[in-house]
XYZ file of C-alpha atoms in Angstrom:
746
model
C -83.068 -84.155 -50.040
C -79.460 -83.655 -51.114
C -77.004 -85.623 -53.259
C -73.447 -86.216 -53.102
C -71.579 -84.359 -55.478
C -69.801 -86.603 -58.137
C -66.621 -86.301 -59.421
C -65.533 -88.647 -62.358
C -64.943 -92.028 -61.219
C -66.335 -91.574 -58.051
C -69.623 -93.107 -56.302
C -72.305 -90.722 -55.522
C -76.077 -91.369 -54.443
C -79.205 -89.089 -55.104
C -82.740 -89.601 -54.441
C -85.061 -88.322 -57.211
C -89.042 -87.726 -56.809
C -90.562 -89.408 -59.414
C -93.729 -88.160 -60.967
C -96.615 -89.951 -63.300
C -96.491 -93.635 -61.885
C -99.575 -95.431 -61.583
C -98.484 -99.048 -61.180
C -95.905 -101.372 -59.711
C -95.141 -101.884 -63.705
C -94.276 -98.264 -63.835
C -91.671 -98.660 -61.412
C -90.279 -101.617 -62.723
C -89.518 -99.898 -66.076
C -88.340 -96.714 -64.595
C -85.781 -98.961 -62.492
C -84.740 -100.858 -65.709
C -84.143 -98.180 -67.510
C -82.076 -96.674 -65.025
C -79.726 -99.802 -64.337
C -79.020 -100.046 -68.301
C -76.946 -96.726 -67.773
C -73.207 -97.386 -67.457
C -72.178 -97.176 -63.731
C -76.207 -96.692 -62.526
C -77.687 -99.047 -59.564
C -81.165 -97.861 -59.235
C -84.094 -98.895 -57.138
C -87.568 -97.393 -57.816
C -90.102 -97.206 -54.952
C -94.137 -97.336 -56.436
C -95.602 -96.085 -52.994
C -93.056 -93.643 -52.007
C -92.946 -92.339 -55.361
C -88.777 -92.257 -55.346
C -85.976 -93.681 -57.020
C -82.782 -93.954 -54.820
C -79.967 -94.184 -57.423
C -76.255 -94.835 -56.957
C -73.780 -93.707 -59.858
C -70.689 -93.129 -61.023
C -68.371 -92.050 -64.127
C -69.200 -89.268 -66.048
C -72.957 -89.936 -65.035
C -74.445 -86.678 -63.755
C -78.091 -86.014 -61.852
C -79.268 -84.358 -65.196
C -78.438 -87.574 -67.035
C -80.499 -89.688 -64.820
C -83.657 -87.032 -64.979
C -83.224 -87.320 -68.493
C -83.449 -90.797 -68.546
C -86.475 -90.917 -66.487
C -88.297 -88.350 -68.803
C -87.506 -90.377 -71.977
C -89.299 -93.317 -70.061
C -92.426 -90.986 -69.739
C -92.421 -89.930 -66.063
C -91.057 -86.682 -64.508
C -88.545 -86.470 -62.010
C -87.098 -83.495 -60.006
C -83.530 -82.275 -58.765
C -82.705 -83.263 -55.415
C -82.764 -79.812 -54.228
C -86.430 -79.131 -55.361
C -89.340 -79.845 -52.726
C -90.715 -83.377 -52.468
C -94.357 -83.976 -53.025
C -96.220 -85.588 -50.937
C -97.965 -88.953 -51.324
C -101.250 -88.207 -52.238
C -100.612 -84.715 -51.713
C -104.277 -82.197 -51.628
C -103.084 -81.002 -55.027
C -103.004 -84.377 -56.540
C -106.078 -85.622 -54.942
C -108.222 -82.687 -55.807
C -108.676 -83.189 -59.353
C -108.605 -87.170 -59.187
C -111.363 -86.477 -56.494
C -113.408 -84.091 -59.259
C -113.006 -86.898 -61.847
C -114.240 -89.471 -59.453
C -117.393 -87.366 -58.531
C -118.204 -86.629 -61.964
C -117.673 -90.367 -62.920
C -119.973 -91.736 -60.156
C -122.831 -89.415 -60.666
C -122.946 -90.314 -64.359
C -121.992 -93.786 -64.022
C -124.929 -94.859 -61.284
C -127.657 -94.202 -63.706
C -126.295 -95.618 -66.524
C -125.774 -99.010 -64.314
C -129.127 -98.626 -62.759
C -130.811 -98.485 -66.616
C -128.848 -101.536 -67.879
C -129.723 -103.778 -64.696
C -133.222 -102.599 -63.823
C -135.775 -103.303 -66.523
C -138.262 -100.874 -65.434
C -136.148 -97.891 -65.846
C -135.435 -98.869 -69.655
C -138.190 -96.423 -71.416
C -137.637 -96.121 -74.975
C -134.345 -94.923 -76.311
C -132.802 -95.498 -72.783
C -129.692 -96.446 -74.137
C -129.425 -92.898 -76.055
C -129.364 -91.510 -72.334
C -126.974 -94.170 -71.396
C -124.647 -92.896 -73.985
C -125.025 -89.202 -73.284
C -124.056 -89.991 -69.485
C -121.361 -92.434 -70.168
C -119.511 -90.345 -72.997
C -118.077 -87.842 -70.235
C -117.030 -90.614 -67.820
C -115.201 -92.471 -70.739
C -113.668 -89.335 -71.984
C -113.031 -86.620 -69.092
C -113.399 -88.775 -65.955
C -111.038 -91.684 -67.514
C -108.534 -89.107 -69.275
C -105.535 -89.766 -66.800
C -105.694 -93.223 -67.952
C -105.714 -93.060 -71.482
C -103.382 -90.156 -71.395
C -100.647 -92.363 -69.419
C -101.558 -95.167 -72.055
C -100.793 -93.317 -74.956
C -97.792 -91.864 -73.395
C -96.461 -95.639 -72.616
C -97.215 -96.406 -76.017
C -95.372 -93.895 -77.769
C -92.236 -95.406 -75.530
C -92.993 -98.727 -76.537
C -94.469 -99.792 -73.153
C -97.581 -101.021 -71.641
C -98.649 -100.557 -68.027
C -102.095 -100.896 -65.684
C -103.551 -97.467 -67.549
C -102.992 -99.353 -70.557
C -105.146 -102.581 -69.740
C -107.643 -99.726 -68.456
C -107.789 -97.739 -71.278
C -107.939 -100.558 -73.649
C -110.728 -102.282 -71.592
C -112.924 -99.215 -71.292
C -112.278 -98.054 -74.311
C -113.556 -101.308 -76.137
C -116.415 -101.583 -74.307
C -117.674 -98.128 -75.378
C -116.556 -98.036 -78.908
C -118.479 -101.838 -79.333
C -121.389 -100.002 -78.080
C -121.093 -97.139 -80.117
C -121.057 -99.618 -83.071
C -123.771 -101.926 -81.770
C -126.238 -98.647 -81.171
C -125.626 -97.096 -84.665
C -125.318 -100.224 -86.610
C -126.757 -102.689 -85.222
C -125.928 -106.385 -84.018
C -129.155 -107.900 -83.570
C -129.136 -112.031 -83.762
C -125.356 -112.034 -83.053
C -124.961 -115.274 -80.483
C -123.561 -114.319 -77.256
C -123.259 -115.874 -73.598
C -126.341 -116.626 -71.320
C -124.774 -116.981 -67.843
C -126.287 -115.685 -64.892
C -123.614 -113.135 -64.299
C -123.574 -111.200 -68.064
C -125.359 -108.000 -68.188
C -126.270 -108.080 -71.788
C -129.010 -105.612 -72.377
C -131.135 -105.664 -75.511
C -131.922 -102.063 -77.156
C -135.852 -101.226 -77.054
C -135.491 -101.987 -81.101
C -133.738 -105.151 -80.895
C -130.413 -103.693 -82.350
C -128.258 -105.726 -80.166
C -125.965 -105.762 -76.779
C -124.496 -102.449 -75.119
C -121.517 -102.396 -72.681
C -122.110 -98.726 -71.559
C -122.719 -99.791 -67.845
C -119.675 -101.588 -67.971
C -117.324 -98.772 -69.446
C -118.729 -96.190 -66.798
C -118.924 -98.351 -63.908
C -115.208 -99.761 -64.580
C -113.873 -95.857 -64.914
C -115.903 -94.852 -61.647
C -114.818 -98.154 -59.797
C -111.090 -97.830 -60.564
C -111.203 -94.120 -60.000
C -112.402 -94.706 -56.722
C -109.646 -97.525 -55.912
C -107.072 -94.669 -56.945
C -108.607 -92.140 -55.153
C -108.724 -93.973 -51.747
C -105.411 -95.535 -52.455
C -103.953 -92.039 -52.625
C -105.450 -91.047 -49.501
C -104.210 -94.140 -47.849
C -100.615 -93.653 -48.964
C -100.775 -89.964 -47.764
C -101.882 -91.644 -44.356
C -99.322 -93.838 -44.360
C -96.269 -91.508 -44.966
C -97.668 -89.148 -42.337
C -95.700 -90.030 -39.530
C -92.539 -89.112 -41.609
C -94.137 -85.672 -42.732
C -94.609 -85.151 -38.923
C -91.366 -86.120 -37.636
C -89.424 -83.743 -40.375
C -91.988 -81.230 -39.282
C -91.007 -81.271 -35.353
C -88.399 -78.844 -35.668
C -88.462 -75.339 -34.585
C -88.565 -72.842 -37.354
C -87.195 -69.794 -35.856
C -84.464 -69.724 -32.977
C -83.713 -66.435 -30.541
C -79.442 -66.511 -30.779
C -77.216 -64.625 -28.044
C -74.437 -63.025 -29.708
C -71.212 -62.474 -27.840
C -71.272 -58.645 -28.985
C -74.661 -57.717 -29.249
C -78.555 -58.017 -28.269
C -80.428 -61.458 -28.702
C -82.072 -61.735 -32.285
C -84.508 -63.966 -34.034
C -82.958 -65.971 -36.971
C -84.084 -68.758 -38.906
C -83.323 -72.040 -37.519
C -81.365 -72.985 -40.708
C -78.883 -70.034 -40.151
C -78.093 -71.324 -36.657
C -74.256 -72.418 -36.300
C -72.505 -74.940 -34.383
C -71.154 -73.043 -31.308
C -73.909 -70.570 -31.263
C -75.675 -69.703 -27.969
C -79.455 -69.677 -28.028
C -82.508 -69.096 -25.533
C -85.331 -71.052 -25.226
C -88.245 -69.684 -23.304
C -90.365 -72.104 -21.123
C -93.211 -73.671 -24.087
C -90.700 -73.244 -26.971
C -89.147 -75.843 -28.608
C -85.266 -76.095 -28.503
C -83.892 -75.342 -31.950
C -81.271 -77.962 -32.181
C -79.140 -80.547 -30.334
C -76.645 -78.735 -27.719
C -75.682 -78.536 -24.679
C -77.434 -76.466 -21.321
C -75.164 -73.398 -20.007
C -77.071 -71.605 -17.794
C -80.519 -72.339 -16.297
C -82.307 -75.428 -15.467
C -85.803 -76.900 -16.429
C -87.938 -80.196 -17.539
C -87.852 -81.158 -21.396
C -90.549 -82.915 -22.953
C -88.831 -85.406 -25.391
C -92.027 -87.411 -26.511
C -92.389 -86.244 -29.941
C -88.635 -88.381 -30.407
C -88.579 -90.882 -27.569
C -92.334 -92.082 -27.200
C -91.418 -91.476 -23.291
C -94.322 -89.458 -21.557
C -91.945 -87.974 -18.624
C -90.419 -85.086 -19.000
C -86.603 -85.366 -18.067
C -84.909 -82.574 -15.630
C -81.824 -81.033 -17.495
C -79.448 -78.404 -15.792
C -76.258 -76.571 -16.822
C -73.782 -79.248 -18.526
C -76.774 -81.474 -19.551
C -77.193 -82.473 -23.571
C -80.458 -81.455 -24.785
C -81.936 -82.557 -28.225
C -83.558 -80.364 -31.098
C -87.452 -80.481 -31.264
C -88.058 -81.562 -27.628
C -90.009 -78.837 -25.849
C -89.126 -76.828 -22.685
C -91.796 -77.063 -20.648
C -90.163 -75.438 -17.304
C -87.592 -72.445 -16.585
C -85.516 -70.525 -18.938
C -82.667 -72.180 -20.938
C -79.641 -71.038 -22.578
C -78.074 -73.980 -24.936
C -75.109 -74.014 -26.787
C -75.468 -75.578 -30.510
C -73.405 -78.703 -30.972
C -75.228 -80.022 -33.956
C -76.963 -78.440 -36.479
C -78.741 -78.986 -40.052
C -78.369 -82.938 -41.358
C -76.094 -83.955 -38.343
C -79.028 -83.270 -35.418
C -80.875 -86.474 -34.033
C -84.169 -85.690 -35.762
C -82.277 -85.119 -39.231
C -80.868 -88.586 -38.264
C -83.805 -90.572 -37.360
C -85.720 -88.831 -40.225
C -83.052 -90.040 -42.728
C -82.928 -93.459 -40.906
C -86.834 -94.105 -41.299
C -86.951 -92.498 -45.057
C -84.230 -95.387 -45.707
C -85.810 -98.146 -44.219
C -88.909 -96.833 -46.451
C -87.310 -97.174 -49.969
C -85.962 -100.421 -49.378
C -87.043 -103.584 -50.499
C -87.428 -106.980 -49.284
C -86.526 -109.947 -50.803
C -89.956 -110.870 -51.429
C -90.898 -107.444 -53.038
C -88.130 -107.870 -55.520
C -90.305 -111.059 -56.602
C -93.174 -109.011 -56.920
C -91.331 -106.474 -59.045
C -90.101 -108.754 -61.271
C -93.623 -110.368 -61.524
C -95.003 -106.672 -62.263
C -92.540 -105.537 -65.087
C -93.820 -108.538 -67.316
C -97.357 -108.496 -66.076
C -99.056 -106.288 -68.282
C -97.641 -107.658 -71.683
C -98.609 -111.264 -70.313
C -102.147 -109.884 -69.567
C -102.494 -108.072 -73.087
C -101.548 -111.524 -74.409
C -104.064 -113.437 -72.155
C -106.825 -110.917 -73.241
C -106.009 -111.788 -77.048
C -105.662 -115.659 -76.221
C -109.038 -115.412 -74.370
C -110.916 -113.416 -77.318
C -108.944 -116.194 -80.136
C -110.374 -119.229 -77.601
C -114.270 -118.362 -77.125
C -114.259 -117.072 -80.817
C -112.544 -120.351 -81.824
C -115.444 -122.403 -79.854
C -117.955 -120.924 -81.500
C -119.197 -118.960 -78.176
C -119.838 -115.599 -80.476
C -118.441 -112.368 -80.871
C -120.233 -110.760 -77.939
C -119.124 -113.690 -75.403
C -115.219 -113.748 -76.428
C -115.187 -110.105 -75.999
C -116.921 -109.884 -72.772
C -114.106 -112.385 -71.657
C -111.533 -110.507 -73.375
C -112.415 -107.079 -71.467
C -112.506 -108.716 -68.447
C -109.297 -109.884 -68.271
C -107.765 -106.833 -69.597
C -109.616 -104.845 -66.204
C -109.251 -107.848 -63.754
C -105.606 -107.810 -63.568
C -103.401 -105.670 -61.215
C -99.871 -105.708 -60.192
C -100.957 -102.425 -58.379
C -101.505 -104.807 -55.420
C -98.019 -106.272 -55.765
C -96.285 -103.245 -56.130
C -97.552 -101.798 -53.080
C -97.624 -104.846 -51.157
C -93.872 -104.151 -49.117
C -93.753 -100.160 -49.612
C -96.947 -99.647 -48.110
C -96.405 -102.051 -44.894
C -92.907 -100.376 -44.327
C -94.326 -96.821 -44.688
C -96.910 -97.307 -42.028
C -94.486 -99.466 -39.735
C -91.568 -97.483 -39.843
C -93.261 -94.139 -39.449
C -95.227 -95.696 -36.337
C -92.134 -97.151 -35.033
C -90.561 -93.626 -35.467
C -93.347 -92.270 -33.143
C -92.822 -94.687 -30.582
C -89.059 -93.950 -30.336
C -88.104 -96.803 -32.934
C -86.258 -96.732 -35.891
C -86.024 -99.721 -38.584
C -83.270 -99.648 -40.650
C -84.696 -101.441 -43.591
C -86.859 -104.661 -44.829
C -83.969 -106.903 -44.255
C -84.147 -106.303 -40.780
C -87.645 -107.598 -40.641
C -86.809 -110.809 -41.950
C -84.025 -110.897 -39.328
C -86.612 -110.332 -36.200
C -88.586 -113.404 -37.038
C -85.823 -116.216 -36.672
C -84.122 -114.350 -33.319
C -84.231 -116.902 -30.357
C -81.283 -115.566 -28.067
C -81.037 -111.734 -26.959
C -77.630 -110.481 -25.386
C -77.750 -107.585 -22.984
C -74.879 -105.349 -22.520
C -74.975 -104.409 -19.022
C -73.832 -100.996 -18.713
C -76.021 -98.470 -19.733
C -78.681 -100.834 -21.115
C -79.822 -102.746 -18.333
C -78.227 -100.288 -16.027
C -78.140 -96.596 -15.973
C -74.741 -96.340 -17.042
C -73.599 -93.923 -14.020
C -72.649 -94.625 -10.114
C -75.765 -93.948 -7.893
C -76.086 -93.836 -4.478
C -78.101 -96.819 -3.284
C -78.281 -96.879 0.100
C -76.836 -95.314 3.587
C -76.300 -97.728 6.287
C -75.568 -95.724 9.651
C -76.665 -95.552 13.340
C -76.208 -91.703 13.285
C -78.672 -89.382 11.485
C -78.940 -90.288 7.740
C -79.203 -86.520 6.970
C -75.996 -85.713 8.794
C -74.211 -88.307 7.081
C -75.231 -87.350 3.727
C -74.650 -83.513 4.641
C -71.143 -84.156 5.887
C -70.251 -86.448 2.890
C -72.008 -84.747 0.401
C -70.370 -81.348 1.040
C -66.990 -82.957 1.236
C -67.468 -85.167 -2.504
C -69.106 -82.185 -4.107
C -65.800 -80.813 -4.316
C -64.250 -84.067 -6.227
C -64.936 -85.074 -9.859
C -64.412 -88.850 -8.922
C -67.591 -90.605 -10.300
C -68.261 -92.195 -6.823
C -67.749 -88.747 -5.461
C -70.361 -87.530 -7.778
C -72.797 -90.174 -7.100
C -72.398 -89.621 -3.396
C -72.621 -85.708 -4.198
C -75.864 -86.083 -6.270
C -77.406 -88.594 -3.448
C -76.995 -86.014 -1.105
C -77.975 -83.268 -3.245
C -81.269 -84.921 -4.305
C -82.339 -85.140 -0.497
C -80.944 -82.170 0.825
C -80.891 -79.559 -1.745
C -77.704 -77.378 -2.821
C -74.755 -78.020 -0.716
C -72.119 -75.733 0.157
C -68.625 -75.631 -0.367
C -66.375 -77.392 2.165
C -64.061 -75.045 4.492
C -60.912 -77.426 3.650
C -60.810 -80.174 0.914
C -58.154 -82.815 0.025
C -58.007 -85.312 -2.459
C -56.229 -88.521 -1.549
C -55.458 -90.432 -4.485
C -56.648 -94.051 -4.552
C -58.414 -93.731 -1.091
C -61.035 -91.118 -1.236
C -61.491 -87.557 0.354
C -60.896 -85.630 3.482
C -61.536 -82.025 4.684
C -63.569 -79.901 7.098
C -67.229 -79.362 6.858
C -68.931 -77.346 9.512
C -65.852 -77.617 12.216
C -66.076 -81.277 11.587
C -62.925 -83.557 10.364
C -64.488 -85.566 7.620
C -63.055 -88.716 5.804
C -64.871 -90.329 2.736
C -63.403 -93.088 1.159
C -61.862 -96.694 1.358
C -60.919 -98.607 4.412
C -57.388 -97.791 3.707
C -58.015 -94.161 4.077
C -59.628 -94.913 7.553
C -56.663 -97.044 8.563
C -54.211 -94.136 7.307
C -55.886 -92.104 10.470
C -55.664 -95.146 12.495
C -59.423 -95.505 12.642
C -61.216 -98.687 13.189
C -64.450 -99.882 11.750
C -67.333 -101.173 14.002
C -68.079 -104.749 13.643
C -71.741 -103.717 12.546
C -70.664 -101.404 9.601
C -68.017 -103.868 8.541
C -70.632 -106.434 7.830
C -72.760 -103.840 6.345
C -69.670 -103.306 4.127
C -68.920 -107.080 3.655
C -72.531 -107.736 2.179
C -72.453 -104.612 0.212
C -69.367 -106.066 -1.490
C -70.393 -109.035 -2.054
C -73.537 -108.239 -4.218
C -71.081 -106.562 -6.222
C -71.486 -102.871 -5.095
C -69.138 -100.190 -3.967
C -68.697 -99.566 -0.324
C -67.639 -95.757 0.800
C -67.143 -95.664 4.595
C -67.751 -91.988 6.318
C -66.111 -90.825 9.653
C -65.875 -87.833 10.959
C -64.345 -86.456 14.513
C -62.410 -89.752 14.922
C -64.796 -92.215 14.550
C -66.150 -94.469 11.737
C -69.810 -93.432 11.405
C -71.589 -95.129 8.139
C -71.411 -97.105 4.955
C -72.616 -96.025 1.638
C -73.606 -98.216 -0.828
C -72.671 -97.024 -4.293
C -73.416 -98.929 -7.468
C -74.384 -98.690 -11.311
C -78.314 -99.046 -10.887
C -80.352 -100.876 -12.515
C -83.012 -99.307 -14.573
C -86.661 -99.293 -12.912
C -87.730 -100.837 -16.435
C -85.173 -103.412 -16.979
C -87.054 -106.393 -15.259
C -89.924 -105.865 -17.194
C -88.401 -105.471 -20.233
C -86.539 -109.158 -19.723
C -89.999 -110.529 -18.875
C -91.241 -109.064 -22.002
C -88.269 -110.369 -24.224
C -89.141 -114.107 -22.601
C -92.683 -113.363 -23.712
C -91.692 -113.167 -27.154
C -89.886 -116.433 -27.088
C -86.640 -115.032 -26.658
C -83.565 -116.304 -24.194
C -82.020 -113.279 -22.327
C -78.208 -113.246 -21.605
C -76.519 -110.833 -19.571
C -72.731 -109.497 -21.082
C -70.227 -107.519 -19.069
C -66.993 -106.644 -18.664
C -67.852 -106.442 -14.619
C -67.060 -108.900 -12.169
C -69.195 -112.136 -11.699
C -70.562 -111.018 -8.462
C -71.615 -107.774 -9.767
C -73.005 -109.359 -12.781
C -75.053 -112.159 -10.982
C -76.514 -109.469 -8.924
C -77.570 -107.351 -11.779
C -78.928 -110.540 -13.280
C -80.937 -111.778 -10.549
C -82.459 -108.380 -9.896
C -83.629 -108.357 -13.619
C -84.776 -111.816 -13.823
C -81.817 -113.411 -16.249
C -80.965 -117.100 -15.030
C -77.392 -117.389 -13.512
C -75.952 -119.659 -16.388
C -76.798 -117.014 -18.645
C -74.574 -114.438 -17.522
C -70.921 -113.839 -19.120
C -68.883 -111.456 -17.143
C -65.308 -110.028 -17.109
C -65.310 -109.757 -20.918
C -63.054 -107.537 -22.250
C -64.448 -105.137 -24.951
C -62.743 -106.722 -27.798
C -64.096 -109.743 -26.852
C -67.872 -109.051 -26.927
C -67.866 -110.232 -30.565
C -66.540 -113.480 -30.198
C -69.357 -114.162 -27.286
C -71.857 -113.694 -30.285
C -70.071 -115.445 -32.589
C -69.971 -118.411 -29.878
C -73.266 -118.238 -29.446
C -74.018 -118.314 -33.261
C -71.982 -121.419 -33.254
C -74.349 -123.107 -30.965
C -76.886 -122.769 -33.474
C -78.569 -119.642 -31.978
C -80.220 -116.746 -33.837
C -78.956 -113.584 -31.704
C -79.925 -110.116 -31.378
C -77.588 -108.018 -29.543
C -78.582 -104.558 -27.422
C -76.080 -102.043 -26.433
C -74.980 -98.686 -26.657
C -71.445 -98.237 -26.387
C -68.214 -97.785 -28.686
C -66.956 -101.183 -27.678
C -70.424 -102.791 -28.666
C -70.294 -101.818 -32.358
C -68.726 -104.802 -33.389
C -70.901 -106.944 -31.620
C -74.209 -105.255 -32.960
C -72.920 -105.722 -36.306
C -72.028 -109.369 -35.736
C -75.338 -110.347 -34.456
C -78.147 -111.202 -36.675
C -80.079 -108.308 -35.253
C -78.645 -105.346 -33.482
C -80.226 -102.966 -31.459
C -78.676 -100.077 -30.250
C -79.762 -97.926 -27.604
C -80.004 -94.118 -29.021
C -78.947 -92.757 -25.852
C -75.356 -94.144 -26.612
C -72.653 -93.575 -29.113
C -72.881 -92.821 -33.098
C -70.893 -95.726 -33.523
C -73.201 -98.412 -31.807
C -76.296 -96.360 -33.886
C -74.284 -96.968 -37.053
C -73.667 -100.569 -36.473
C -77.217 -101.793 -35.146
C -80.555 -102.668 -37.415
C -82.915 -101.264 -35.057
C -82.282 -97.867 -32.895
C -84.059 -97.424 -29.944
C -84.106 -93.642 -29.344
C -85.287 -93.750 -25.346
C -82.981 -95.018 -22.760
C -85.856 -97.520 -21.883
C -85.041 -101.437 -22.583
C -88.669 -101.858 -22.802
C -88.250 -100.274 -26.286
C -86.556 -103.616 -27.164
C -89.642 -106.125 -27.083
C -91.596 -103.357 -28.564
C -89.268 -103.034 -31.508
C -88.888 -106.767 -31.678
C -93.089 -106.768 -31.891
C -93.616 -104.134 -34.404
C -90.587 -105.523 -36.986
C -92.512 -108.906 -36.479
C -95.822 -107.435 -37.115
C -94.998 -105.456 -40.080
C -93.017 -108.340 -41.568
C -96.455 -110.548 -41.029
C -98.373 -107.208 -42.841
C -95.988 -107.335 -45.676
C -96.459 -111.358 -46.101
C -100.297 -110.985 -45.832
C -100.431 -108.498 -48.286
C -98.493 -110.193 -50.788
C -100.494 -113.123 -50.179
C -103.548 -111.421 -51.036
C -101.869 -109.691 -54.206
C -100.731 -113.003 -55.886
C -103.898 -114.872 -54.782
C -106.156 -112.557 -56.055
C -104.456 -112.361 -59.517
C -104.183 -116.060 -59.713
C -108.224 -116.814 -58.718
C -109.539 -113.476 -60.769
C -107.801 -114.090 -63.984
C -108.952 -117.615 -64.641
C -112.396 -116.450 -63.437
C -112.295 -113.666 -66.142
C -110.805 -115.781 -69.147
C -113.509 -118.567 -68.428
C -116.451 -115.705 -68.917
C -117.658 -115.814 -65.042
C -116.945 -112.099 -64.556
C -118.946 -109.113 -65.920
C -115.955 -106.485 -66.719
C -117.770 -103.983 -64.535
C -117.700 -106.434 -61.531
C -113.846 -106.952 -62.617
C -113.245 -103.158 -62.443
C -114.649 -103.304 -58.913
C -112.428 -106.239 -57.709
C -109.366 -104.843 -59.028
C -109.945 -101.354 -57.449
C -110.312 -103.338 -54.285
C -107.578 -105.534 -54.485
C -105.153 -102.395 -54.155
C -107.314 -100.627 -51.445
C -107.501 -103.659 -49.302
C -103.502 -104.465 -49.705
C -102.872 -100.122 -48.260
C -106.154 -100.672 -45.834
C -104.428 -103.744 -44.664
C -100.893 -101.919 -43.940
C -102.774 -98.722 -42.452
C -103.575 -100.924 -39.553
C -100.219 -100.826 -38.195
C -100.820 -97.320 -37.519
C -102.784 -98.935 -34.164
C -99.519 -100.909 -32.795
C -99.108 -99.774 -29.367
C -96.065 -100.436 -27.041
C -95.952 -102.517 -24.068
């Protein structure tokens, strides 16, 4: 984690790892304190345990840390290692306290609830067993409550500490001084246990049971939060640790990948991870990029092809020149996008944060009001005390604080595993209302490169490909490369021509195996006074009517073949369009190509002719999006080029193909790491499902508190049952979020 260097008057950003937070109200307090600083804007996330801070003026990172520490929490320097959510070092002591609490609390609760176990002086054994639970096991709650009290604040730990301490101290007083004959409630949920000598009511089982339940909730919550952040940690750990560099002036040597620099040449052996983003300069192989893109099929690479760091070389030996290192690599940028999204807050979560900020004081006031109400109505001290303690313990702002961030943690992490990067919670809201999806043609629906689609000839097809391929192999034109690649794919490596000449605007000509060969447009053939046979002329017209490029091949004074060239539609595009329709979206094809080409592509992938917008200049794409929006449509845009960036930004939802340009990726709301258009419906489905999970989490968290607090205040909940319910509410929210880990593409 790094922070931008701050100069007086200049804005800077930093993320701090925050320690000591136990509930959403803790995060709200820290956020409030930081935002009171001059020139500081902060967002604190309880689930990720991080504070994202923008600051300017004379403020330094040290000042920010000091403010957090003065609030009663810890903060780490940006360069310090970041703690993992629910890391083993945190879980171990929590687990030890939980085991102690459960082991000792079970017999205390059993003796309190089962009369047959109540031997003479059983209550003194209960006291002996409950004391370590309320002191040692519950110590984190007491310590946090004391720390917060010193800073004039109250959090969930305050409620738990006050509630369990009150139950324990009341029991001590009852045991040692006796409260026989004190009136109390007799409703069926009240667990008041008369001492054997008639001294009164004790609540040791409530103090011990509540502590055990809440520790269990904290433990499982911490474990679940760790699982929620596992995808991002796995992403960060994908990269290679060491790399074999090939210095120009010496033998190869192995160095840490952090020492690799742009321009360095490094070796990748079969089975090794590619150390960083680069370009292959020697060798050919297949590269497994599934860990980054979610695509299981390895990609063939050769000299001149780009490769991505953290992908695995599964074939031959490669020599690569590093083009991006460190924070500039695709892996680092992916991790940063995911982390940024996880630290964001949806509008609904900001409401929950505001509620959490005032929640604890309101609950304390409600508990005091409950105590006063029951005493004023003659219910007796026991009944009033029971209801007040239940109010303190049943209240839980934690579920509110966890509702959005845990769903974001899991949803964005799962997206990263599938090659889908969600930029933030605001994006989730956008996916809900989208009804139209605009698809840029070149590079999105199609491959973005010219491809040999068909060979029409009365001669031997292999002979046509050999003669045309050898000649075109010497040319750098995109159409020539398509012919050469098509020939090489079927025939293998091609020799050099015996003679070669480029005819600008018309094609190429030369000698191959003693044949005088022409490959190009009909104008080239006319220049050599060659006529095109009727059958080939018909095939040429058919190809051009479909929006394809027709390349003519002639040798030895006779036209012999028509090669059909086009920007081929991706094999998965038609299925992607079907899936988009299945989500209730209307696909629109947008392209700068001519109408014939556009309609041909639309027909192939299943887009209606009336939804084709062709011959659009790059700078006018944004106007098309605006026009659709003016018609009342909510528009998603999928694109990959520099000329798509403005349209992606204008759209209600921008989906950038990760195989495209940096400008497009920066402008998009969702980044599709692999170049498969099927990732677009997957991304929208995942975003919608994550949003639905957030909404269900928030509904449960609000409903729980709205329903539980009145029940507790009415005296209908025993404190122990209240503690179990409170612990369950947080675990439920986190568990509901973890269901997003089961999301499947397709």
